[in-house]
Amino acid sequence: MGRSTKKDTILQVAERLFYEHGFRGVGLKQIINEANVATMTVYNHFSSKDNLVEEVLKQREERYWSYLDSHVELESDSPFILAVEAHGRWLKEQSYRGDMFLRAIEDYAGTDNEIESIARGHKSKLLKYFQLLAQRKGKDNERDLANQFTLLLEGTTSMTTLIGAEKATKHSIAMARTLVQHTS
């Protein structure tokens, strides 16, 4: 295993374990064992568990935005609907047990660290993304529309844990169409 391969393995294992058991429910020893690496290998790549959590969140955010960008044509007639559909597919494929960023905000709130900042930054970026879509489509109420679509996606994510990604996405697409119709 090369050095970057070991780092990637550690990140993949850590993300899976954090997602399945929560940030507080997983120790470095478990990650080291499941990644099949030496303790020093982890510390050569990450200065602490918090640093590992930060890198996991950054990597997950990068994957989320790449996924969304690959499924949403910004110049299409309905980029809002495409974004909701893409988010729903992401939930089904990658985030069927809830939102890792929201968990990070909950677990690290008020601890004055980079983890909470990364997680909150992800939520802010989602809001800005919808504001940009609204601007590109010439919507007058871009801030309201951005808030509404961000709330819609956040609600879809929350409902996924209760009714599943497919049903939550189906309902959110219907709501998105209503929002788009009322802002035309």
XYZ file of N, CA, C and O in Angstrom:
736
model
N 0.842 -1.184 0.000
C 0.000 0.000 0.000
C 0.884 1.244 0.000
O 1.726 1.398 0.870
N 0.703 2.120 -0.949
C 1.440 3.373 -0.976
C 0.919 4.341 0.061
O -0.128 4.139 0.655
N 1.673 5.394 0.262
C 1.316 6.353 1.301
C -0.049 6.996 1.071
O -0.876 7.062 1.964
N -0.334 7.473 -0.141
C -1.627 8.102 -0.396
C -2.751 7.075 -0.356
O -3.865 7.389 0.024
N -2.460 5.833 -0.737
C -3.458 4.774 -0.670
C -3.836 4.504 0.783
O -5.007 4.301 1.091
N -2.852 4.498 1.660
C -3.140 4.285 3.083
C -3.983 5.426 3.636
O -4.933 5.194 4.386
N -3.658 6.642 3.258
C -4.449 7.790 3.715
C -5.881 7.673 3.210
O -6.835 7.891 3.958
N -6.036 7.322 1.936
C -7.383 7.146 1.371
C -8.145 6.049 2.090
O -9.335 6.186 2.365
N -7.463 4.958 2.395
C -8.107 3.858 3.123
C -8.562 4.316 4.501
O -9.690 4.024 4.918
N -7.717 5.033 5.196
C -8.066 5.547 6.525
C -9.293 6.455 6.423
O -10.234 6.332 7.211
N -9.294 7.349 5.436
C -10.430 8.264 5.252
C -11.714 7.502 4.939
O -12.779 7.821 5.485
N -11.636 6.505 4.067
C -12.831 5.724 3.716
C -13.374 4.969 4.915
O -14.584 4.977 5.171
N -12.495 4.310 5.648
C -12.917 3.552 6.824
C -13.480 4.489 7.878
O -14.546 4.229 8.459
N -12.806 5.591 8.125
C -13.269 6.556 9.127
C -14.637 7.116 8.750
O -15.533 7.211 9.605
N -14.819 7.480 7.486
C -16.117 8.021 7.070
C -17.228 6.997 7.290
O -18.289 7.325 7.825
N -16.982 5.767 6.894
C -18.000 4.724 7.075
C -18.332 4.528 8.558
O -19.500 4.496 8.950
N -17.307 4.429 9.373
C -17.532 4.217 10.807
C -18.200 5.422 11.463
O -19.120 5.262 12.275
N -17.759 6.631 11.133
C -18.394 7.827 11.694
C -19.854 7.901 11.268
O -20.726 8.277 12.045
N -20.116 7.544 10.028
C -21.486 7.602 9.520
C -22.361 6.559 10.215
O -23.493 6.843 10.591
N -21.833 5.361 10.412
C -22.620 4.286 11.017
C -22.773 4.431 12.527
O -23.814 4.071 13.080
N -21.738 4.939 13.208
C -21.727 4.927 14.673
C -21.627 6.308 15.316
O -21.634 6.407 16.539
N -21.503 7.356 14.511
C -21.348 8.698 15.056
C -19.888 9.018 15.343
O -19.052 8.124 15.470
N -19.612 10.291 15.449
C -18.230 10.728 15.673
C -17.726 10.311 17.046
O -16.575 9.924 17.204
N -18.586 10.389 18.028
C -18.192 10.058 19.400
C -18.178 8.547 19.646
O -17.553 8.080 20.586
N -18.861 7.795 18.789
C -18.965 6.353 18.975
C -17.827 5.555 18.368
O -17.830 4.323 18.433
N -16.864 6.238 17.785
C -15.757 5.559 17.116
C -14.443 6.136 17.625
O -14.251 7.349 17.629
N -13.560 5.259 18.016
C -12.232 5.687 18.447
C -11.197 5.424 17.367
O -11.451 4.678 16.415
N -10.050 6.028 17.520
C -8.975 5.829 16.552
C -8.542 4.367 16.481
O -8.186 3.867 15.414
N -8.593 3.667 17.605
C -8.179 2.266 17.627
C -9.037 1.434 16.679
O -8.517 0.585 15.942
N -10.343 1.669 16.668
C -11.247 0.945 15.773
C -10.931 1.269 14.306
O -10.914 0.385 13.450
N -10.675 2.536 14.028
C -10.328 2.944 12.659
C -9.018 2.282 12.237
O -8.905 1.735 11.129
N -8.038 2.291 13.112
C -6.732 1.679 12.829
C -6.899 0.189 12.536
O -6.353 -0.329 11.557
N -7.690 -0.493 13.365
C -7.904 -1.934 13.169
C -8.621 -2.223 11.856
O -8.212 -3.105 11.098
N -9.690 -1.489 11.575
C -10.471 -1.774 10.368
C -9.765 -1.321 9.089
O -9.991 -1.882 8.022
N -8.921 -0.310 9.204
C -8.151 0.142 8.039
C -6.893 -0.715 7.845
O -6.227 -0.612 6.815
N -6.593 -1.522 8.868
C -5.429 -2.404 8.827
C -4.135 -1.613 8.586
O -3.346 -1.928 7.690
N -3.968 -0.576 9.393
C -2.762 0.257 9.319
C -2.161 0.385 10.716
O -2.820 0.114 11.724
N -0.935 0.814 10.754
C -0.251 1.032 12.026
C -0.706 2.354 12.634
O -1.089 3.285 11.916
N -0.634 2.443 13.936
C -1.010 3.669 14.644
C -0.232 4.870 14.110
O -0.802 5.937 13.873
N 1.062 4.687 13.894
C 1.889 5.795 13.399
C 1.471 6.241 11.998
O 1.624 7.407 11.654
N 0.926 5.328 11.217
C 0.459 5.694 9.876
C -0.659 6.719 9.984
O -0.681 7.713 9.250
N -1.570 6.493 10.917
C -2.666 7.449 11.121
C -2.094 8.794 11.554
O -2.460 9.835 11.001
N -1.188 8.767 12.506
C -0.636 10.027 13.014
C 0.313 10.711 12.023
O 0.534 11.914 12.124
N 0.828 9.966 11.066
C 1.627 10.594 10.010
C 0.743 11.415 9.069
O 1.209 12.362 8.446
N -0.522 11.033 8.975
C -1.457 11.716 8.075
C -2.388 12.693 8.796
O -2.818 13.683 8.208
N -2.682 12.392 10.057
C -3.652 13.194 10.807
C -3.110 13.445 12.205
O -2.731 12.510 12.903
N -3.093 14.699 12.603
C -2.501 15.049 13.901
C -3.364 14.627 15.082
O -2.870 14.524 16.201
N -4.658 14.389 14.836
C -5.582 14.032 15.916
C -6.853 13.448 15.312
O -7.065 13.518 14.094
N -7.702 12.924 16.153
C -9.001 12.436 15.684
C -9.805 13.593 15.098
O -10.463 13.438 14.054
N -9.762 14.746 15.742
C -10.481 15.908 15.212
C -9.999 16.258 13.807
O -10.801 16.578 12.932
N -8.686 16.181 13.595
C -8.149 16.460 12.262
C -8.652 15.438 11.245
O -8.965 15.785 10.104
N -8.761 14.185 11.664
C -9.312 13.146 10.796
C -10.776 13.435 10.476
O -11.195 13.335 9.319
N -11.554 13.825 11.472
C -12.958 14.184 11.246
C -13.045 15.339 10.250
O -13.866 15.313 9.324
N -12.213 16.337 10.417
C -12.194 17.489 9.493
C -11.961 17.023 8.061
O -12.671 17.437 7.135
N -10.978 16.170 7.870
C -10.645 15.690 6.521
C -11.761 14.825 5.936
O -12.042 14.896 4.746
N -12.398 14.030 6.775
C -13.529 13.217 6.318
C -14.654 14.129 5.833
O -15.230 13.910 4.760
N -14.958 15.161 6.595
C -16.027 16.087 6.201
C -15.675 16.833 4.917
O -16.524 17.008 4.040
N -14.433 17.269 4.802
C -14.007 17.978 3.580
C -14.129 17.072 2.358
O -14.593 17.491 1.298
N -13.707 15.837 2.518
C -13.775 14.877 1.413
C -15.228 14.591 1.038
O -15.575 14.542 -0.142
N -16.084 14.415 2.040
C -17.499 14.137 1.771
C -18.156 15.332 1.090
O -18.943 15.166 0.154
N -17.828 16.531 1.533
C -18.392 17.723 0.903
C -17.944 17.832 -0.548
O -18.752 18.127 -1.434
N -16.683 17.564 -0.794
C -16.178 17.617 -2.167
C -16.926 16.618 -3.048
O -17.310 16.933 -4.175
N -17.144 15.418 -2.536
C -17.902 14.412 -3.297
C -19.344 14.852 -3.527
O -19.896 14.653 -4.600
N -19.970 15.461 -2.519
C -21.351 15.917 -2.664
C -21.464 16.953 -3.784
O -22.320 16.848 -4.657
N -20.586 17.944 -3.768
C -20.672 19.010 -4.777
C -20.310 18.492 -6.165
O -20.917 18.912 -7.156
N -19.370 17.572 -6.249
C -19.063 16.970 -7.546
C -20.271 16.201 -8.066
O -20.596 16.259 -9.254
N -20.933 15.498 -7.174
C -22.120 14.734 -7.534
C -23.224 15.677 -8.028
O -23.804 15.471 -9.087
N -23.490 16.711 -7.252
C -24.539 17.662 -7.630
C -24.196 18.332 -8.966
O -25.046 18.408 -9.857
N -22.964 18.787 -9.097
C -22.542 19.450 -10.341
C -22.672 18.540 -11.554
O -22.997 19.002 -12.643
N -22.432 17.255 -11.367
C -22.506 16.334 -12.502
C -23.945 16.025 -12.910
O -24.175 15.518 -13.996
N -24.907 16.332 -12.048
C -26.307 16.021 -12.336
C -27.181 17.252 -12.606
O -28.336 17.109 -12.983
N -26.642 18.425 -12.384
C -27.448 19.635 -12.543
C -26.866 20.491 -13.664
O -25.727 20.942 -13.581
N -27.662 20.682 -14.680
C -27.281 21.587 -15.759
C -27.800 22.968 -15.380
O -29.009 23.204 -15.373
N -26.875 23.857 -15.037
C -27.259 25.172 -14.522
C -28.070 25.978 -15.523
O -28.898 26.800 -15.147
N -27.852 25.750 -16.787
C -28.554 26.522 -17.812
C -29.839 25.845 -18.293
O -30.483 26.317 -19.218
N -30.206 24.747 -17.670
C -31.432 24.059 -18.083
C -32.659 24.873 -17.658
O -32.562 25.840 -16.906
N -33.813 24.445 -18.136
C -35.065 25.120 -17.770
C -35.413 24.905 -16.299
O -36.113 25.718 -15.710
N -34.954 23.810 -15.745
C -35.350 23.503 -14.366
C -34.172 23.050 -13.499
O -34.164 21.937 -12.993
N -33.168 23.907 -13.290
C -32.036 23.493 -12.458
C -32.448 23.231 -11.008
O -31.817 22.410 -10.331
N -33.501 23.891 -10.546
C -33.966 23.659 -9.172
C -34.458 22.224 -9.016
O -34.128 21.547 -8.041
N -35.257 21.773 -9.984
C -35.782 20.408 -9.931
C -34.637 19.410 -10.070
O -34.583 18.409 -9.340
N -33.716 19.679 -10.972
C -32.562 18.792 -11.154
C -31.738 18.694 -9.866
O -31.248 17.609 -9.521
N -31.591 19.801 -9.160
C -30.843 19.796 -7.900
C -31.549 18.945 -6.846
O -30.907 18.179 -6.115
N -32.872 19.061 -6.772
C -33.639 18.263 -5.803
C -33.540 16.780 -6.165
O -33.338 15.929 -5.290
N -33.667 16.466 -7.443
C -33.543 15.072 -7.879
C -32.154 14.513 -7.566
O -32.023 13.397 -7.062
N -31.128 15.300 -7.857
C -29.753 14.862 -7.600
C -29.519 14.666 -6.104
O -28.887 13.684 -5.685
N -30.033 15.585 -5.299
C -29.892 15.448 -3.847
C -30.570 14.161 -3.381
O -30.025 13.434 -2.540
N -31.735 13.873 -3.938
C -32.441 12.640 -3.583
C -31.652 11.393 -3.950
O -31.601 10.426 -3.177
N -31.025 11.401 -5.115
C -30.191 10.254 -5.511
C -28.988 10.123 -4.577
O -28.599 9.024 -4.195
N -28.402 11.269 -4.205
C -27.280 11.254 -3.252
C -27.721 10.623 -1.934
O -27.012 9.796 -1.371
N -28.905 11.000 -1.477
C -29.406 10.435 -0.226
C -29.541 8.920 -0.334
O -29.149 8.186 0.577
N -30.107 8.469 -1.418
C -30.314 7.032 -1.609
C -28.983 6.285 -1.665
O -28.841 5.211 -1.081
N -28.015 6.860 -2.343
C -26.738 6.189 -2.558
C -25.723 6.409 -1.438
O -24.922 5.527 -1.139
N -25.737 7.602 -0.824
C -24.651 7.988 0.074
C -25.061 8.414 1.482
O -24.217 8.515 2.359
N -26.325 8.734 1.667
C -26.682 9.393 2.927
C -28.049 8.949 3.447
O -28.835 9.744 3.930
N -28.289 7.660 3.370
C -29.593 7.097 3.713
C -29.884 7.068 5.212
O -31.003 6.844 5.615
N -28.888 7.326 6.033
C -29.073 7.301 7.488
C -29.012 8.689 8.120
O -28.806 8.810 9.310
N -29.164 9.708 7.326
C -29.113 11.051 7.873
C -27.912 11.837 7.378
O -27.147 11.371 6.548
N -27.767 13.004 7.924
C -26.808 13.976 7.431
C -25.573 14.030 8.321
O -25.642 14.418 9.485
N -24.431 13.656 7.759
C -23.184 13.665 8.511
C -22.791 15.081 8.949
O -22.215 15.270 10.021
N -23.118 16.085 8.132
C -22.775 17.462 8.483
C -23.602 17.950 9.665
O -23.092 18.621 10.557
N -24.880 17.613 9.670
C -25.732 17.988 10.794
C -25.272 17.281 12.069
O -25.240 17.881 13.147
N -24.880 16.030 11.925
C -24.347 15.304 13.089
C -23.099 15.989 13.629
O -22.903 16.084 14.836
N -22.260 16.461 12.720
C -21.036 17.145 13.153
C -21.372 18.432 13.896
O -20.755 18.748 14.917
N -22.355 19.170 13.393
C -22.768 20.399 14.070
C -23.289 20.070 15.465
O -22.944 20.734 16.442
N -24.098 19.024 15.561
C -24.652 18.622 16.859
C -23.554 18.161 17.813
O -23.522 18.563 18.973
N -22.652 17.315 17.331
C -21.621 16.739 18.203
C -20.550 17.736 18.617
O -19.959 17.603 19.684
N -20.283 18.722 17.762
C -19.172 19.627 18.029
C -19.611 21.066 18.275
O -18.775 21.971 18.299
N -20.901 21.289 18.473
C -21.420 22.648 18.696
C -20.756 23.283 19.917
O -20.616 22.656 20.963
N -20.344 24.519 19.734
C -19.796 25.288 20.843
C -18.409 24.886 21.275
O -17.916 25.378 22.288
N -17.754 24.017 20.539
C -16.412 23.591 20.943
C -15.321 24.429 20.290
O -14.150 24.147 20.475
N -15.742 25.426 19.529
C -14.794 26.363 18.919
C -13.713 25.638 18.125
O -12.522 25.798 18.370
N -14.175 24.795 17.192
C -13.198 24.079 16.386
C -13.554 24.125 14.907
O -14.609 24.606 14.515
N -12.668 23.598 14.113
C -12.819 23.613 12.663
C -13.933 22.671 12.189
O -14.528 22.896 11.144
N -14.216 21.628 12.947
C -15.225 20.652 12.541
C -16.591 21.319 12.378
O -17.242 21.176 11.337
N -17.019 22.033 13.385
C -18.308 22.714 13.309
C -18.297 23.737 12.174
O -19.280 23.892 11.447
N -17.193 24.418 12.005
C -17.066 25.418 10.951
C -17.212 24.792 9.563
O -17.891 25.339 8.689
N -16.582 23.649 9.348
C -16.695 22.950 8.060
C -18.146 22.544 7.819
O -18.680 22.737 6.723
N -18.783 21.980 8.831
C -20.156 21.510 8.688
C -21.122 22.670 8.438
O -21.995 22.596 7.557
N -20.972 23.745 9.188
C -21.832 24.915 8.967
C -21.548 25.550 7.602
O -22.449 26.036 6.932
N -20.294 25.517 7.205
C -19.922 26.041 5.896
C -20.604 25.282 4.766
O -21.016 25.867 3.761
N -20.753 23.982 4.936
C -21.447 23.170 3.937
C -22.904 23.627 3.800
O -23.409 23.769 2.682
N -23.539 23.884 4.910
C -24.942 24.335 4.887
C -25.043 25.728 4.257
O -25.947 25.999 3.474
N -24.112 26.596 4.566
C -24.098 27.939 3.970
C -23.872 27.871 2.465
O -24.477 28.624 1.700
N -23.013 26.963 2.059
C -22.736 26.813 0.634
C -23.981 26.345 -0.119
O -24.218 26.768 -1.253
N -24.787 25.508 0.500
C -26.033 25.058 -0.115
C -26.977 26.235 -0.333
O -27.575 26.386 -1.399
N -27.076 27.082 0.647
C -27.912 28.281 0.541
C -27.404 29.188 -0.592
O -28.185 29.662 -1.422
N -26.110 29.400 -0.643
C -25.514 30.237 -1.703
C -25.706 29.613 -3.082
O -25.902 30.326 -4.065
N -25.657 28.298 -3.138
C -25.861 27.590 -4.398
C -27.249 27.907 -4.967
O -27.386 28.227 -6.142
N -28.265 27.847 -4.124
C -29.617 28.142 -4.597
C -29.807 29.628 -4.896
O -30.568 29.985 -5.788
N -29.116 30.488 -4.174
C -29.168 31.914 -4.507
C -28.589 32.153 -5.900
O -29.142 32.920 -6.686
N -27.498 31.483 -6.201
C -26.878 31.606 -7.517
C -27.828 31.094 -8.610
O -27.983 31.736 -9.645
N -28.469 29.951 -8.361
C -29.440 29.444 -9.338
C -30.552 30.462 -9.571
O -30.951 30.710 -10.715
N -31.046 31.040 -8.490
C -32.131 32.025 -8.608
C -31.663 33.256 -9.393
O -32.405 33.783 -10.229
N -30.453 33.709 -9.131
C -29.909 34.852 -9.874
C -29.788 34.530 -11.354
O -30.179 35.328 -12.196
N -29.249 33.358 -11.663
C -29.076 32.952 -13.062
C -30.405 32.842 -13.794
O -30.465 33.043 -14.999
N -31.454 32.513 -13.061
C -32.768 32.376 -13.668
C -33.566 33.675 -13.597
O -34.732 33.726 -13.978
N -32.942 34.732 -13.085
C -33.578 36.043 -13.054
C -34.734 36.153 -12.083
O -35.657 36.947 -12.290
N -34.685 35.402 -11.004
C -35.751 35.443 -9.998
C -35.564 36.672 -9.106
O -34.459 36.970 -8.669
N -36.662 37.382 -8.847
C -36.604 38.581 -8.016
C -36.378 38.254 -6.541
O -35.739 39.000 -5.822
N -36.929 37.170 -6.107
C -36.889 36.813 -4.684
C -35.820 35.749 -4.426
O -36.079 34.744 -3.771
N -34.616 35.981 -4.901
C -33.567 34.966 -4.853
C -33.253 34.484 -3.439
O -33.048 33.292 -3.230
N -33.250 35.372 -2.472
C -32.937 34.963 -1.097
C -34.040 34.075 -0.522
O -33.762 33.038 0.080
N -35.306 34.470 -0.741
C -36.418 33.640 -0.271
C -36.412 32.277 -0.937
O -36.593 31.250 -0.281
N -36.205 32.276 -2.232
C -36.182 31.022 -2.981
C -35.035 30.124 -2.504
O -35.204 28.914 -2.337
N -33.890 30.709 -2.258
C -32.741 29.951 -1.759
C -33.047 29.337 -0.397
O -32.740 28.165 -0.151
N -33.664 30.119 0.479
C -34.041 29.584 1.793
C -35.053 28.449 1.651
O -34.952 27.425 2.337
N -36.025 28.620 0.779
C -37.060 27.604 0.608
C -36.474 26.298 0.066
O -36.798 25.216 0.562
N -35.605 26.399 -0.933
C -35.022 25.178 -1.490
C -34.025 24.528 -0.536
O -33.934 23.295 -0.470
N -33.308 25.325 0.215
C -32.401 24.752 1.214
C -33.198 24.024 2.281
O -32.851 22.901 2.665
N -34.282 24.644 2.737
C -35.152 23.971 3.701
C -35.750 22.690 3.119
O -35.863 21.672 3.802
N -36.103 22.735 1.863
C -36.659 21.562 1.202
C -35.638 20.418 1.194
O -35.975 19.275 1.544
N -34.403 20.705 0.832
C -33.386 19.665 0.822
C -33.070 19.159 2.223
O -32.898 17.956 2.437
N -33.016 20.076 3.181
C -32.752 19.658 4.561
C -33.897 18.783 5.090
O -33.663 17.786 5.770
N -35.126 19.158 4.748
C -36.276 18.346 5.146
C -36.270 16.987 4.485
O -36.609 15.972 5.101
N -35.879 16.952 3.231
C -35.781 15.687 2.506
C -34.766 14.776 3.181
O -35.014 13.581 3.382
N -33.648 15.349 3.559
C -32.606 14.582 4.239
C -33.131 14.016 5.556
O -32.942 12.836 5.851
N -33.823 14.844 6.321
C -34.368 14.382 7.605
C -35.416 13.292 7.416
O -35.432 12.299 8.139
N -36.287 13.480 6.446
C -37.361 12.507 6.219
C -36.840 11.185 5.667
O -37.502 10.155 5.820
N -35.672 11.201 5.058
C -35.089 9.963 4.534
C -34.942 8.918 5.629
O -35.186 7.736 5.402
N -34.596 9.349 6.824
C -34.421 8.399 7.922
C -35.759 7.818 8.379
O -35.792 6.747 8.963
N -36.856 8.507 8.092
C -38.180 8.034 8.508
C -38.913 7.245 7.431
O -39.513 6.209 7.717
N -38.894 7.745 6.202
C -39.704 7.123 5.147
C -38.871 6.602 3.980
O -39.423 6.060 3.026
N -37.589 6.769 4.031
C -36.710 6.310 2.959
C -36.445 7.393 1.935
O -37.236 8.323 1.768
N -35.348 7.246 1.243
C -34.907 8.265 0.289
C -35.861 8.400 -0.892
O -36.126 9.511 -1.351
N -36.382 7.287 -1.394
C -37.245 7.366 -2.577
C -38.534 8.137 -2.295
O -38.916 9.021 -3.075
N -39.193 7.817 -1.189
C -40.439 8.529 -0.856
C -40.165 9.988 -0.517
O -40.896 10.874 -0.947
N -39.126 10.225 0.254
C -38.790 11.607 0.628
C -38.479 12.429 -0.618
O -38.921 13.578 -0.750
N -37.753 11.839 -1.542
C -37.402 12.540 -2.783
C -38.633 12.784 -3.640
O -38.791 13.875 -4.207
N -39.498 11.804 -3.724
C -40.734 11.958 -4.510
C -41.545 13.148 -3.983
O -41.996 13.995 -4.749
N -41.697 13.238 -2.680
C -42.441 14.355 -2.077
C -41.712 15.687 -2.294
O -42.344 16.713 -2.575
N -40.394 15.664 -2.167
C -39.653 16.924 -2.317
C -39.673 17.422 -3.763
O -39.716 18.630 -3.988
N -39.671 16.515 -4.723
C -39.768 16.933 -6.124
C -41.121 17.581 -6.387
O -41.198 18.622 -7.058
N -42.169 17.013 -5.834
C -43.506 17.612 -5.993
C -43.534 19.013 -5.372
O -44.076 19.955 -5.969
N -42.948 19.151 -4.198
C -42.895 20.471 -3.545
C -42.039 21.442 -4.355
O -42.382 22.615 -4.464
N -40.940 20.953 -4.900
C -40.048 21.805 -5.703
C -40.792 22.324 -6.936
O -40.655 23.502 -7.291
N -41.561 21.474 -7.560
C -42.325 21.902 -8.733
C -43.331 22.994 -8.359
O -43.510 23.953 -9.095
N -43.955 22.842 -7.208
C -44.881 23.864 -6.720
C -44.160 25.187 -6.481
O -44.653 26.249 -6.878
N -43.005 25.105 -5.846
C -42.219 26.327 -5.609
C -41.844 27.015 -6.916
O -41.961 28.219 -7.035
N -41.365 26.235 -7.865
C -40.952 26.792 -9.152
C -42.147 27.429 -9.867
O -42.047 28.535 -10.426
N -43.300 26.775 -9.840
C -44.496 27.313 -10.489
C -44.928 28.633 -9.883
O -45.361 29.539 -10.573
N -44.800 28.745 -8.567
C -45.230 29.969 -7.881
C -44.235 31.119 -8.008
O -44.520 32.227 -7.602
N -43.064 30.826 -8.552
C -42.070 31.900 -8.695
C -41.835 32.259 -10.169
O -40.979 33.053 -10.464
N -42.583 31.647 -11.048
C -42.400 31.917 -12.491
C -42.916 33.273 -12.880
O -43.799 33.820 -12.333
